[in-house]
PDB file of C-alpha atoms in Angstrom:
ATOM      1  CA  UNK A 203     -22.515   2.065  -8.349  1.00 95.00           C
ATOM      2  CA  UNK A 204     -20.481   0.320 -11.776  1.00 97.00           C
ATOM      3  CA  UNK A 205     -16.397   0.267 -11.406  1.00 98.00           C
ATOM      4  CA  UNK A 206     -14.764   0.374 -14.034  1.00 98.00           C
ATOM      5  CA  UNK A 207     -10.774   0.064 -14.466  1.00 98.00           C
ATOM      6  CA  UNK A 208      -7.776  -0.048 -16.852  1.00 98.00           C
ATOM      7  CA  UNK A 209      -6.684  -1.531 -18.313  1.00 98.00           C
ATOM      8  CA  UNK A 210      -7.251  -4.586 -16.991  1.00 98.00           C
ATOM      9  CA  UNK A 211      -4.025  -6.056 -17.868  1.00 98.00           C
ATOM     10  CA  UNK A 212      -0.954  -4.466 -16.934  1.00 98.00           C
ATOM     11  CA  UNK A 213       2.761  -5.441 -18.336  1.00 98.00           C
ATOM     12  CA  UNK A 214       5.270  -2.912 -16.655  1.00 98.00           C
ATOM     13  CA  UNK A 215       9.638  -3.550 -16.328  1.00 97.00           C
ATOM     14  CA  UNK A 216      11.197  -3.240 -13.697  1.00 97.00           C
ATOM     15  CA  UNK A 217      11.379  -0.006 -12.296  1.00 97.00           C
ATOM     16  CA  UNK A 218       9.573   2.149 -15.539  1.00 98.00           C
ATOM     17  CA  UNK A 219       5.997   3.766 -13.940  1.00 98.00           C
ATOM     18  CA  UNK A 220       2.908   2.471 -13.613  1.00 98.00           C
ATOM     19  CA  UNK A 221      -0.906   4.174 -14.111  1.00 98.00           C
ATOM     20  CA  UNK A 222      -3.919   2.090 -13.359  1.00 98.00           C
ATOM     21  CA  UNK A 223      -7.356   4.075 -13.928  1.00 98.00           C
ATOM     22  CA  UNK A 224     -10.550   3.814 -12.584  1.00 98.00           C
ATOM     23  CA  UNK A 225     -14.261   4.911 -13.097  1.00 98.00           C
ATOM     24  CA  UNK A 226     -17.156   5.060 -10.662  1.00 98.00           C
ATOM     25  CA  UNK A 227     -20.753   5.773 -13.451  1.00 98.00           C
ATOM     26  CA  UNK A 228     -22.376   8.271 -10.440  1.00 97.00           C
ATOM     27  CA  UNK A 229     -19.835  10.757  -8.921  1.00 97.00           C
ATOM     28  CA  UNK A 230     -17.678   8.733  -5.258  1.00 98.00           C
ATOM     29  CA  UNK A 231     -18.282  12.721  -3.184  1.00 97.00           C
ATOM     30  CA  UNK A 232     -20.246  11.529   0.142  1.00 96.00           C
ATOM     31  CA  UNK A 233     -22.489  13.856   1.590  1.00 95.00           C
ATOM     32  CA  UNK A 234     -20.579  14.966   3.760  1.00 95.00           C
ATOM     33  CA  UNK A 235     -17.185  15.853   1.745  1.00 95.00           C
ATOM     34  CA  UNK A 236     -16.274  12.714   1.859  1.00 96.00           C
ATOM     35  CA  UNK A 237     -14.467  10.535  -0.816  1.00 97.00           C
ATOM     36  CA  UNK A 238     -14.234   7.070  -0.535  1.00 97.00           C
ATOM     37  CA  UNK A 239     -12.212   5.623  -2.549  1.00 98.00           C
ATOM     38  CA  UNK A 240      -9.995   3.147  -1.846  1.00 98.00           C
ATOM     39  CA  UNK A 241      -7.362   0.432  -3.496  1.00 98.00           C
ATOM     40  CA  UNK A 242      -6.147  -2.575  -2.584  1.00 98.00           C
ATOM     41  CA  UNK A 243      -3.409  -4.905  -3.934  1.00 98.00           C
ATOM     42  CA  UNK A 244      -3.136  -9.010  -4.159  1.00 98.00           C
ATOM     43  CA  UNK A 245      -0.643 -10.800  -4.473  1.00 98.00           C
ATOM     44  CA  UNK A 246      -0.837 -14.382  -6.343  1.00 97.00           C
ATOM     45  CA  UNK A 247      -1.780 -16.868  -3.592  1.00 96.00           C
ATOM     46  CA  UNK A 248      -2.278 -14.045  -0.745  1.00 98.00           C
ATOM     47  CA  UNK A 249      -4.970 -11.864   0.723  1.00 98.00           C
ATOM     48  CA  UNK A 250      -6.046  -7.952  -0.962  1.00 98.00           C
ATOM     49  CA  UNK A 251      -4.317  -5.532   0.885  1.00 98.00           C
ATOM     50  CA  UNK A 252      -5.540  -1.724   1.544  1.00 98.00           C
ATOM     51  CA  UNK A 253      -2.918   0.457   0.085  1.00 98.00           C
ATOM     52  CA  UNK A 254      -4.741   4.055  -0.524  1.00 98.00           C
ATOM     53  CA  UNK A 255      -7.884   4.789   1.510  1.00 97.00           C
ATOM     54  CA  UNK A 256     -10.615   8.214   1.521  1.00 97.00           C
ATOM     55  CA  UNK A 257      -8.009   8.661  -2.902  1.00 98.00           C
ATOM     56  CA  UNK A 258      -4.765   9.832  -2.261  1.00 98.00           C
ATOM     57  CA  UNK A 259      -4.060   8.619   1.560  1.00 97.00           C
ATOM     58  CA  UNK A 260      -1.693   6.107   2.204  1.00 98.00           C
ATOM     59  CA  UNK A 261      -1.952   3.345   5.005  1.00 96.00           C
ATOM     60  CA  UNK A 262       0.168   2.001   7.656  1.00 95.00           C
ATOM     61  CA  UNK A 263       3.674  -0.021   5.451  1.00 96.00           C
ATOM     62  CA  UNK A 264       2.642   1.300   1.948  1.00 98.00           C
ATOM     63  CA  UNK A 265       5.945   2.104   0.451  1.00 97.00           C
ATOM     64  CA  UNK A 266       5.932   5.635  -1.141  1.00 97.00           C
ATOM     65  CA  UNK A 267       6.062   4.950  -4.286  1.00 98.00           C
ATOM     66  CA  UNK A 268       2.092   3.926  -4.388  1.00 98.00           C
ATOM     67  CA  UNK A 269       0.223   7.505  -5.042  1.00 98.00           C
ATOM     68  CA  UNK A 270      -3.542   7.693  -5.935  1.00 98.00           C
ATOM     69  CA  UNK A 271      -5.676  10.638  -6.798  1.00 98.00           C
ATOM     70  CA  UNK A 272      -8.742  12.298  -8.097  1.00 98.00           C
ATOM     71  CA  UNK A 273     -12.055  13.063  -7.932  1.00 97.00           C
ATOM     72  CA  UNK A 274     -16.138  12.789  -8.960  1.00 97.00           C
ATOM     73  CA  UNK A 275     -15.730  10.143 -10.860  1.00 98.00           C
ATOM     74  CA  UNK A 276     -12.217   8.804 -11.771  1.00 98.00           C
ATOM     75  CA  UNK A 277      -9.465   8.364 -10.127  1.00 98.00           C
ATOM     76  CA  UNK A 278      -5.687   7.241 -10.714  1.00 98.00           C
ATOM     77  CA  UNK A 279      -3.089   4.615  -8.445  1.00 98.00           C
ATOM     78  CA  UNK A 280      -0.137   5.375  -9.608  1.00 98.00           C
ATOM     79  CA  UNK A 281       3.038   3.484  -8.893  1.00 98.00           C
ATOM     80  CA  UNK A 282       6.185   5.544  -9.301  1.00 98.00           C
ATOM     81  CA  UNK A 283       8.901   3.189 -10.047  1.00 98.00           C
ATOM     82  CA  UNK A 284       7.321  -0.715 -10.142  1.00 98.00           C
ATOM     83  CA  UNK A 285       8.861  -3.646  -8.466  1.00 98.00           C
ATOM     84  CA  UNK A 286       8.665  -7.339  -8.158  1.00 97.00           C
ATOM     85  CA  UNK A 287       7.050  -7.311  -4.995  1.00 97.00           C
ATOM     86  CA  UNK A 288       4.093  -5.709  -6.747  1.00 98.00           C
ATOM     87  CA  UNK A 289       3.154  -8.138  -9.407  1.00 98.00           C
ATOM     88  CA  UNK A 290      -0.967  -8.543  -8.396  1.00 98.00           C
ATOM     89  CA  UNK A 291      -4.015  -7.514  -8.968  1.00 98.00           C
ATOM     90  CA  UNK A 292      -5.641  -4.243  -8.053  1.00 98.00           C
ATOM     91  CA  UNK A 293      -8.771  -3.238  -7.441  1.00 98.00           C
ATOM     92  CA  UNK A 294     -10.752  -0.028  -6.945  1.00 98.00           C
ATOM     93  CA  UNK A 295     -14.434  -0.126  -4.302  1.00 98.00           C
ATOM     94  CA  UNK A 296     -15.943   2.973  -3.566  1.00 98.00           C
ATOM     95  CA  UNK A 297     -17.809   2.787  -0.858  1.00 96.00           C
ATOM     96  CA  UNK A 298     -19.402   6.486  -0.603  1.00 97.00           C
ATOM     97  CA  UNK A 299     -23.408   4.363  -1.789  1.00 96.00           C
ATOM     98  CA  UNK A 300     -24.722   0.565  -0.872  1.00 92.00           C
ATOM     99  CA  UNK A 301     -23.824  -1.732  -1.129  1.00 93.00           C
ATOM    100  CA  UNK A 302     -19.390  -1.494  -1.821  1.00 95.00           C
ATOM    101  CA  UNK A 303     -18.277  -2.410  -5.389  1.00 97.00           C
ATOM    102  CA  UNK A 304     -14.782  -2.949  -6.180  1.00 98.00           C
ATOM    103  CA  UNK A 305     -13.615  -2.952  -9.796  1.00 98.00           C
ATOM    104  CA  UNK A 306     -12.789  -5.926 -11.954  1.00 98.00           C
ATOM    105  CA  UNK A 307      -8.735  -5.626 -10.862  1.00 98.00           C
ATOM    106  CA  UNK A 308      -5.939  -4.369 -13.562  1.00 98.00           C
ATOM    107  CA  UNK A 309      -3.153  -6.957 -13.418  1.00 98.00           C
ATOM    108  CA  UNK A 310       0.499  -6.183 -13.392  1.00 98.00           C
ATOM    109  CA  UNK A 311       2.948  -8.294 -14.057  1.00 98.00           C
ATOM    110  CA  UNK A 312       6.340  -7.433 -15.475  1.00 97.00           C
ATOM    111  CA  UNK A 313       7.636  -7.961 -18.743  1.00 94.00           C
TER     112      UNK A 313
ATOM    113  CA  UNK B 249      -1.297  -8.534  16.343  1.00 94.00           C
ATOM    114  CA  UNK B 250      -4.359  -8.483  14.586  1.00 95.00           C
ATOM    115  CA  UNK B 251      -5.601 -11.863  13.300  1.00 97.00           C
ATOM    116  CA  UNK B 252      -8.246 -13.313  11.078  1.00 98.00           C
ATOM    117  CA  UNK B 253      -8.374 -17.095  10.712  1.00 98.00           C
ATOM    118  CA  UNK B 254     -11.788 -17.955   9.310  1.00 98.00           C
ATOM    119  CA  UNK B 255     -12.898 -22.304   8.832  1.00 98.00           C
ATOM    120  CA  UNK B 256     -15.449 -24.457   7.795  1.00 98.00           C
ATOM    121  CA  UNK B 257     -14.507 -24.247   4.198  1.00 98.00           C
ATOM    122  CA  UNK B 258     -14.935 -27.210   1.931  1.00 98.00           C
ATOM    123  CA  UNK B 259     -16.919 -29.234  -0.646  1.00 98.00           C
ATOM    124  CA  UNK B 260     -20.532 -29.576  -0.079  1.00 98.00           C
ATOM    125  CA  UNK B 261     -23.146 -31.104  -2.712  1.00 97.00           C
ATOM    126  CA  UNK B 262     -25.754 -27.768  -4.593  1.00 98.00           C
ATOM    127  CA  UNK B 263     -28.608 -26.969  -2.255  1.00 98.00           C
ATOM    128  CA  UNK B 264     -26.574 -27.856   0.770  1.00 98.00           C
ATOM    129  CA  UNK B 265     -25.408 -25.947   3.690  1.00 98.00           C
ATOM    130  CA  UNK B 266     -22.501 -24.570   5.418  1.00 98.00           C
ATOM    131  CA  UNK B 267     -20.731 -22.681   7.953  1.00 98.00           C
ATOM    132  CA  UNK B 268     -18.114 -20.284   8.089  1.00 98.00           C
ATOM    133  CA  UNK B 269     -16.218 -19.272  10.850  1.00 98.00           C
ATOM    134  CA  UNK B 270     -14.289 -16.435  11.835  1.00 98.00           C
ATOM    135  CA  UNK B 271     -12.168 -16.293  14.820  1.00 98.00           C
ATOM    136  CA  UNK B 272     -10.449 -12.432  15.402  1.00 98.00           C
ATOM    137  CA  UNK B 273      -7.709 -11.851  17.853  1.00 97.00           C
ATOM    138  CA  UNK B 274      -5.245  -8.452  18.401  1.00 96.00           C
ATOM    139  CA  UNK B 275      -8.002  -6.145  17.923  1.00 95.00           C
ATOM    140  CA  UNK B 276     -11.674  -5.361  20.337  1.00 97.00           C
ATOM    141  CA  UNK B 277     -13.723  -7.576  18.540  1.00 97.00           C
ATOM    142  CA  UNK B 278     -17.088  -5.710  19.369  1.00 97.00           C
ATOM    143  CA  UNK B 279     -15.745  -2.624  18.485  1.00 96.00           C
ATOM    144  CA  UNK B 280     -15.405  -3.502  14.635  1.00 97.00           C
ATOM    145  CA  UNK B 281     -18.353  -3.748  12.240  1.00 97.00           C
ATOM    146  CA  UNK B 282     -17.503  -7.090   9.971  1.00 98.00           C
ATOM    147  CA  UNK B 283     -17.796  -8.726   6.300  1.00 98.00           C
ATOM    148  CA  UNK B 284     -17.925 -11.437   4.084  1.00 98.00           C
ATOM    149  CA  UNK B 285     -16.561 -11.226   0.434  1.00 98.00           C
ATOM    150  CA  UNK B 286     -15.993 -13.152  -1.933  1.00 98.00           C
ATOM    151  CA  UNK B 287     -13.654 -13.868  -4.635  1.00 98.00           C
ATOM    152  CA  UNK B 288     -14.679 -17.251  -7.355  1.00 98.00           C
ATOM    153  CA  UNK B 289     -11.548 -18.494  -8.956  1.00 97.00           C
ATOM    154  CA  UNK B 290      -9.506 -16.471 -10.916  1.00 96.00           C
ATOM    155  CA  UNK B 291     -12.346 -13.161 -10.730  1.00 97.00           C
ATOM    156  CA  UNK B 292     -12.993 -10.063  -9.174  1.00 97.00           C
ATOM    157  CA  UNK B 293     -13.953  -9.550  -4.963  1.00 98.00           C
ATOM    158  CA  UNK B 294     -17.533  -9.138  -4.340  1.00 98.00           C
ATOM    159  CA  UNK B 295     -19.637  -8.118  -1.206  1.00 97.00           C
ATOM    160  CA  UNK B 296     -21.182 -10.847   0.821  1.00 98.00           C
ATOM    161  CA  UNK B 297     -22.787  -9.982   4.093  1.00 98.00           C
ATOM    162  CA  UNK B 298     -22.735  -7.160   6.640  1.00 98.00           C
ATOM    163  CA  UNK B 299     -22.854  -6.726  10.439  1.00 98.00           C
ATOM    164  CA  UNK B 300     -22.771  -3.919  12.048  1.00 97.00           C
ATOM    165  CA  UNK B 301     -20.209  -4.142  15.636  1.00 96.00           C
ATOM    166  CA  UNK B 302     -23.730  -5.042  18.381  1.00 97.00           C
ATOM    167  CA  UNK B 303     -24.989  -7.425  15.296  1.00 97.00           C
ATOM    168  CA  UNK B 304     -27.956  -5.178  15.882  1.00 97.00           C
ATOM    169  CA  UNK B 305     -27.780  -3.931  11.898  1.00 97.00           C
ATOM    170  CA  UNK B 306     -26.796  -6.848   8.717  1.00 98.00           C
ATOM    171  CA  UNK B 307     -27.392  -6.017   5.166  1.00 98.00           C
ATOM    172  CA  UNK B 308     -26.993  -8.834   2.872  1.00 98.00           C
ATOM    173  CA  UNK B 309     -25.921  -8.639  -1.800  1.00 97.00           C
ATOM    174  CA  UNK B 310     -28.994  -9.927  -3.836  1.00 97.00           C
ATOM    175  CA  UNK B 311     -27.515 -12.351  -4.743  1.00 97.00           C
ATOM    176  CA  UNK B 312     -27.552 -14.046  -1.186  1.00 98.00           C
ATOM    177  CA  UNK B 313     -30.126 -12.957   0.234  1.00 98.00           C
ATOM    178  CA  UNK B 314     -33.063 -15.358   2.280  1.00 98.00           C
ATOM    179  CA  UNK B 315     -30.135 -17.914   1.234  1.00 98.00           C
ATOM    180  CA  UNK B 316     -27.261 -16.705   3.862  1.00 98.00           C
ATOM    181  CA  UNK B 317     -27.170 -15.518   6.873  1.00 98.00           C
ATOM    182  CA  UNK B 318     -24.259 -13.459   9.568  1.00 98.00           C
ATOM    183  CA  UNK B 319     -23.547 -13.636  13.598  1.00 98.00           C
ATOM    184  CA  UNK B 320     -21.533 -12.891  15.388  1.00 98.00           C
ATOM    185  CA  UNK B 321     -20.542 -13.766  18.810  1.00 98.00           C
ATOM    186  CA  UNK B 322     -18.546 -10.979  20.756  1.00 98.00           C
ATOM    187  CA  UNK B 323     -17.229 -12.818  23.360  1.00 98.00           C
ATOM    188  CA  UNK B 324     -15.712 -15.376  21.292  1.00 98.00           C
ATOM    189  CA  UNK B 325     -14.173 -13.208  18.930  1.00 98.00           C
ATOM    190  CA  UNK B 326     -16.405 -15.014  16.816  1.00 98.00           C
ATOM    191  CA  UNK B 327     -17.943 -14.003  13.093  1.00 98.00           C
ATOM    192  CA  UNK B 328     -19.864 -16.836  11.480  1.00 98.00           C
ATOM    193  CA  UNK B 329     -21.895 -16.989   7.698  1.00 98.00           C
ATOM    194  CA  UNK B 330     -24.753 -20.070   7.507  1.00 98.00           C
ATOM    195  CA  UNK B 331     -25.028 -20.730   4.221  1.00 98.00           C
ATOM    196  CA  UNK B 332     -27.785 -22.991   2.784  1.00 98.00           C
ATOM    197  CA  UNK B 333     -29.520 -23.956  -0.600  1.00 98.00           C
ATOM    198  CA  UNK B 334     -25.929 -23.761  -2.009  1.00 98.00           C
ATOM    199  CA  UNK B 335     -25.861 -22.874  -6.085  1.00 98.00           C
ATOM    200  CA  UNK B 336     -22.478 -23.450  -8.407  1.00 98.00           C
ATOM    201  CA  UNK B 337     -22.217 -20.044  -8.762  1.00 98.00           C
ATOM    202  CA  UNK B 338     -20.854 -19.384  -4.397  1.00 98.00           C
ATOM    203  CA  UNK B 339     -18.462 -21.301  -5.655  1.00 98.00           C
ATOM    204  CA  UNK B 340     -15.585 -19.594  -3.506  1.00 98.00           C
ATOM    205  CA  UNK B 341     -12.832 -18.228  -1.305  1.00 98.00           C
ATOM    206  CA  UNK B 342     -14.925 -16.294   1.644  1.00 98.00           C
ATOM    207  CA  UNK B 343     -13.501 -14.201   3.215  1.00 98.00           C
ATOM    208  CA  UNK B 344     -14.007 -11.764   6.695  1.00 98.00           C
ATOM    209  CA  UNK B 345     -12.576  -8.553   6.655  1.00 97.00           C
ATOM    210  CA  UNK B 346     -13.536  -5.464   8.892  1.00 94.00           C
ATOM    211  CA  UNK B 347     -14.703  -2.040   8.543  1.00 93.00           C
ATOM    212  CA  UNK B 348     -14.449   0.419  12.178  1.00 93.00           C
ATOM    213  CA  UNK B 349     -16.091   3.972  10.759  1.00 89.00           C
ATOM    214  CA  UNK B 350     -15.005   4.487   7.080  1.00 88.00           C
ATOM    215  CA  UNK B 351     -12.543   2.647   7.701  1.00 89.00           C
ATOM    216  CA  UNK B 352     -13.245  -0.258   5.028  1.00 92.00           C
ATOM    217  CA  UNK B 353     -11.356  -3.629   4.812  1.00 91.00           C
ATOM    218  CA  UNK B 354      -8.351  -2.408   7.057  1.00 92.00           C
ATOM    219  CA  UNK B 355      -8.152  -6.562   7.919  1.00 96.00           C
ATOM    220  CA  UNK B 356      -8.445  -8.923   5.732  1.00 97.00           C
ATOM    221  CA  UNK B 357      -8.419 -13.042   7.076  1.00 98.00           C
ATOM    222  CA  UNK B 358      -6.369 -15.345   5.014  1.00 98.00           C
ATOM    223  CA  UNK B 359     -10.080 -17.294   2.989  1.00 98.00           C
ATOM    224  CA  UNK B 360     -11.807 -20.104   3.295  1.00 98.00           C
ATOM    225  CA  UNK B 361     -12.766 -21.699  -0.221  1.00 98.00           C
ATOM    226  CA  UNK B 362     -15.822 -23.422  -0.888  1.00 98.00           C
ATOM    227  CA  UNK B 363     -17.035 -25.205  -3.106  1.00 98.00           C
ATOM    228  CA  UNK B 364     -19.870 -26.218  -4.707  1.00 98.00           C
ATOM    229  CA  UNK B 365     -20.070 -29.076  -6.078  1.00 97.00           C
ATOM    230  CA  UNK B 366     -21.843 -32.292  -6.919  1.00 96.00           C
TER     231      UNK B 366
END
């Protein structure tokens, strides 16, 4: 499965919304009906941190300005109002198929 | 507090071996499946290898199959990655990361850098 993110670079103004698209080459709906699509944030110089699991579920401690949506092959991560601490690279990842595969990453920076 | 601490990275010549370790604490290690994920300098994330909680099930990425060996010691709460026949393209930060059921990569270590160069 190929995971394609867009854009690869996303300059945003503080306080403005941001949206990242992730498309898979095959449906990510598993045989049990679940969709194993995740979003990760990697701040500069840090390890990745999981933000969203199974398309739209926020992990513990993740601010509610982050939201995930989508189905099938098209998914989106939205940041409602970008803050300075949101700078970094965001990756989608699918684990419906083997092996688990990441997208190329989207670099979010402040304008 | 959950902690994953990788060690063993460094500079190694092409064709050489290196063994990475990941020390786990703060959770029941044997209940978690474990993975190695790597990131080449300035590049994205790539899954490398998986091992089940008991160690009985193991998978590798095609890029490392036959050269890398994953293992774990649940008595020592430790995960390992034995790497051999290293190539320049294996240069990366190597992270250990957890999996439990359908929950992938919730906990990550800080990573250890492997540089393959003469």
